[in-house]
Short mmCIF file of C-alpha atoms in Angstrom, two decimals:
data_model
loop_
_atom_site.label_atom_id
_atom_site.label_comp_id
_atom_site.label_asym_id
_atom_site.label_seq_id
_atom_site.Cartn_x
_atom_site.Cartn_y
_atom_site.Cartn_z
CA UNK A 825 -34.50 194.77 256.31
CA UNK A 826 -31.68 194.96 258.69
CA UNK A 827 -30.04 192.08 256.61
CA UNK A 828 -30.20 193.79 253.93
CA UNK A 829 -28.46 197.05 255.24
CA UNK A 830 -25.91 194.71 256.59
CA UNK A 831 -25.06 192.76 253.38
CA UNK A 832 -24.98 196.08 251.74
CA UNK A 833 -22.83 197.68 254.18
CA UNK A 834 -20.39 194.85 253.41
CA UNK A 835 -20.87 195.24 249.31
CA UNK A 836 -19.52 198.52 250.14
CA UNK A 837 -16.68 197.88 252.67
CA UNK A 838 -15.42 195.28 250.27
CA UNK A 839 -15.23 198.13 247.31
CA UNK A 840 -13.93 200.49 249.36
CA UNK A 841 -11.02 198.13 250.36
CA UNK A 842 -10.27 197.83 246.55
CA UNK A 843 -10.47 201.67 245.95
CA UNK A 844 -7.82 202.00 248.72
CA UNK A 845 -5.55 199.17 247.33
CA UNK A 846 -5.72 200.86 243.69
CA UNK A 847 -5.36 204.88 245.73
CA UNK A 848 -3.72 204.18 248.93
CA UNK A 849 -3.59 207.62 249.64
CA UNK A 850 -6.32 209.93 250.74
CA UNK A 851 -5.30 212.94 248.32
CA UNK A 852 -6.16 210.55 245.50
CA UNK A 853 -9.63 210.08 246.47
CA UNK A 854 -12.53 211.98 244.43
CA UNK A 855 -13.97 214.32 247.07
CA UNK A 856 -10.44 214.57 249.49
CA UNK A 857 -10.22 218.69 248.87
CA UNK A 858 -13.95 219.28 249.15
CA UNK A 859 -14.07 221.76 252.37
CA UNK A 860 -17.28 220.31 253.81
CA UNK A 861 -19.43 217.20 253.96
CA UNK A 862 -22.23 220.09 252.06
CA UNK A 863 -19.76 220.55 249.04
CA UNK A 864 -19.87 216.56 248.59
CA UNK A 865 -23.19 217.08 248.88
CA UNK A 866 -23.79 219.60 246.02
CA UNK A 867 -21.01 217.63 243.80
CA UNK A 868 -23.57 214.35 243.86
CA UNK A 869 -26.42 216.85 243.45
CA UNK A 870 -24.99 218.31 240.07
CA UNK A 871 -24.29 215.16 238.98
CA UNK A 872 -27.92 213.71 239.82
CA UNK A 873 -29.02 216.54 237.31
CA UNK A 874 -26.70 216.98 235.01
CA UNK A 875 -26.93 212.79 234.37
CA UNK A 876 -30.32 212.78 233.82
CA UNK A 877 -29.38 213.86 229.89
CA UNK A 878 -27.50 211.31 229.25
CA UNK A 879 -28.93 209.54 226.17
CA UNK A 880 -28.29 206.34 224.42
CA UNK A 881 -26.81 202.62 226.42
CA UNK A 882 -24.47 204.73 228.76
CA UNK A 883 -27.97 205.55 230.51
CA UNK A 884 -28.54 201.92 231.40
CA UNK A 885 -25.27 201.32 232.88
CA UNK A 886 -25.43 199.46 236.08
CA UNK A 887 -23.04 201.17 238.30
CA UNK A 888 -24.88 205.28 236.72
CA UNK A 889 -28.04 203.55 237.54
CA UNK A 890 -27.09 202.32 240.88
CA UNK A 891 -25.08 205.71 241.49
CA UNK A 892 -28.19 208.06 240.46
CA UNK A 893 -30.37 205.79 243.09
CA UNK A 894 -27.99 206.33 245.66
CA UNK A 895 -28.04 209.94 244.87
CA UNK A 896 -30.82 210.44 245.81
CA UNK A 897 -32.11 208.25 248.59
CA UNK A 898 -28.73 210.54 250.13
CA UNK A 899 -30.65 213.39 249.09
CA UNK A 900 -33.77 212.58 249.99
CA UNK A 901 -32.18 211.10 253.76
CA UNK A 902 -29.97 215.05 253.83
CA UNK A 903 -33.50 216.95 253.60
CA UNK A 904 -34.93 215.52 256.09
CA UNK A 905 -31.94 214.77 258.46
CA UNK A 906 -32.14 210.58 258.41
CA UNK A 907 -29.76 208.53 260.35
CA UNK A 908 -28.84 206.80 257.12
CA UNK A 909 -27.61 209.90 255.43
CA UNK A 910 -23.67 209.29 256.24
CA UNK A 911 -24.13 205.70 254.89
CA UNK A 912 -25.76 206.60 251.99
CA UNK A 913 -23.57 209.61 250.98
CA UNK A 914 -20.73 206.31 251.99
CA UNK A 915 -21.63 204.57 249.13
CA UNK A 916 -22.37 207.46 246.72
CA UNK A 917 -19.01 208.32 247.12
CA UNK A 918 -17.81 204.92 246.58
CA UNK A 919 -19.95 204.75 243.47
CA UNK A 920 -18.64 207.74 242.04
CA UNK A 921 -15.10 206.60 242.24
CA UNK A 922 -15.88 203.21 241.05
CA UNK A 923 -17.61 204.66 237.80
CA UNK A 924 -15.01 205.69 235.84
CA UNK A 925 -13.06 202.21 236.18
CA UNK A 926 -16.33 200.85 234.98
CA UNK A 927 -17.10 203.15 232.55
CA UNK A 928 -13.43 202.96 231.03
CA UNK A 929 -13.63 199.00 231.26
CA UNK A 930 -16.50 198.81 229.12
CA UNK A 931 -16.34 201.69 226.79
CA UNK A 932 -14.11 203.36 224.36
CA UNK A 933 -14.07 207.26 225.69
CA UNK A 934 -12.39 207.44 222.07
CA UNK A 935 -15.75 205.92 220.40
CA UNK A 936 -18.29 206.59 222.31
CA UNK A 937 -19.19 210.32 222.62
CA UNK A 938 -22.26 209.41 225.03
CA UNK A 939 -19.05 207.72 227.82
CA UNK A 940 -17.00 210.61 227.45
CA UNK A 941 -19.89 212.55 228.13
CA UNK A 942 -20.53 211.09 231.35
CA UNK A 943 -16.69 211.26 232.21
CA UNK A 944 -16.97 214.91 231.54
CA UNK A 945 -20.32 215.36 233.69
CA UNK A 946 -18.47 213.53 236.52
CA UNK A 947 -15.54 215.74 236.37
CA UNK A 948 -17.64 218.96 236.26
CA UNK A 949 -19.64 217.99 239.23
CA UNK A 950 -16.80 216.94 241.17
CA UNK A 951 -14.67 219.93 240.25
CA UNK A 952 -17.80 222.44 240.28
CA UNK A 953 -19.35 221.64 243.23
CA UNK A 954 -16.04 221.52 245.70
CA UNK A 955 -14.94 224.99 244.20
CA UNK A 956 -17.62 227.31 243.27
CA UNK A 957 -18.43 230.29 245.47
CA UNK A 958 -19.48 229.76 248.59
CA UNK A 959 -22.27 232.11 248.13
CA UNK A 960 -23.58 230.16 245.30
CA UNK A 961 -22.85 226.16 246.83
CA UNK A 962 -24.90 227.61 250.33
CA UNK A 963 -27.73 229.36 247.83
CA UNK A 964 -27.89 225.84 245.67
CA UNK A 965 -27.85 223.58 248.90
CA UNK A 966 -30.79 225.50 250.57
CA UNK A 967 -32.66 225.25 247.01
CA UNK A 968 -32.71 221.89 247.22
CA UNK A 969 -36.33 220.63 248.35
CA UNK A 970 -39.46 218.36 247.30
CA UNK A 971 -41.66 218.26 245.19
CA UNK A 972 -44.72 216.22 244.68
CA UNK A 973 -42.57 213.79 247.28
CA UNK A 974 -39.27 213.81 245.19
CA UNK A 975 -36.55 215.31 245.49
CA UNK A 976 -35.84 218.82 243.21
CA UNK A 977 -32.75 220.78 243.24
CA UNK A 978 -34.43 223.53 240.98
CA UNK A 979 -31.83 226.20 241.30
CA UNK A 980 -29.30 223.53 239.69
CA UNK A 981 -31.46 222.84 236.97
CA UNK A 982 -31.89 226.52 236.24
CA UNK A 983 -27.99 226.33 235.34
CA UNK A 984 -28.44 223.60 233.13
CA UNK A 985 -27.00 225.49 230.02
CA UNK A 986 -24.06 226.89 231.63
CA UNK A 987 -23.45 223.43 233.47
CA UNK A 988 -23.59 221.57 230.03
CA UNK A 989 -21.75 224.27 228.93
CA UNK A 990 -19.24 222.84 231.14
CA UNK A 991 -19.48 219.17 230.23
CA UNK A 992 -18.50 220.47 226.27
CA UNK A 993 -15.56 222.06 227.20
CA UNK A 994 -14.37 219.14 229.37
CA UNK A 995 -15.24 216.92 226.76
CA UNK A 996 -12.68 218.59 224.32
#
């Protein structure tokens, strides 16, 4: 087990060196004006959701597949305080910023209405979730819970319509 954790931990170093090549500055980087470590947080949690629509071969992507695991074994790991939770939210990060090379690499946004989609789900998660209300992130983080052992963010899923709502107009 530990060799595993290690090899992954240096999966992950190695693609976070390349992310840094490609944005050598931090105000590039996805989640650099987030306030908190919570609003990252919520940002994967609304895209954990708001993912799970996606139809058609973008769903069986390797790096959304890998990225929606991460998501939440993070999730899972921030409920119940884990020591791997800053690892794990590590490489969601990662993930999330490695998507849309990916996703542009080997799809035509242009084309394919189901890759734009995604592109516009990442953008309203990351842009929702770092600048909503801070009335509405704290409500949305303490929703977030179990059920039947798996993790539920219930409250997000609520706003479903206006979310997608959301993901249309970013896909325009």
């Amino acid at each position: 087990m530990n060799d595993l954790r290690e090899a992954r931990k240096q999966m992950f170093a190695q693609m976070e060196q390349k992310l840094q090549e490609m944005n050598p500055t931090e105000e590039d980087r996805m989640f650099y004006y987030h306030s908190s470590e919570d609003r990252i947080v919520l940002s994967h949690a609304l895209f954990w959701v708001l993912s799970s629509t996606l139809k058609g071969k973008i769903r069986q992507e390797k790096c959304l597949l890998l990225l929606r695991k991460y998501e939440e074994e993070m999730l899972d790991a921030y409920l119940t305080d884990d020591e791997q939770f800053s690892d794990l939210l590590r490489y969601c990060n990662i993930l999330f910023e490695y998507m849309p090379i990916v996703i542009n690499a080997t799809h035509d946004l242009n084309k394919d209405k189901d890759a734009r989609k995604l592109a516009a789900i990442a953008v309203v998660a990351g842009g929702y979730g770092g600048d909503m209300p801070e009335t509405l992130a704290n409500e949305l983080l303490d929703d977030m819970d179990f059920y039947r052992g798996k993790v539920k963010c219930q409250k997000i899923e609520q706003m479903m319509p206006e979310l997608m709502e959301m993901v249309e107009k970013e896909m325009l």
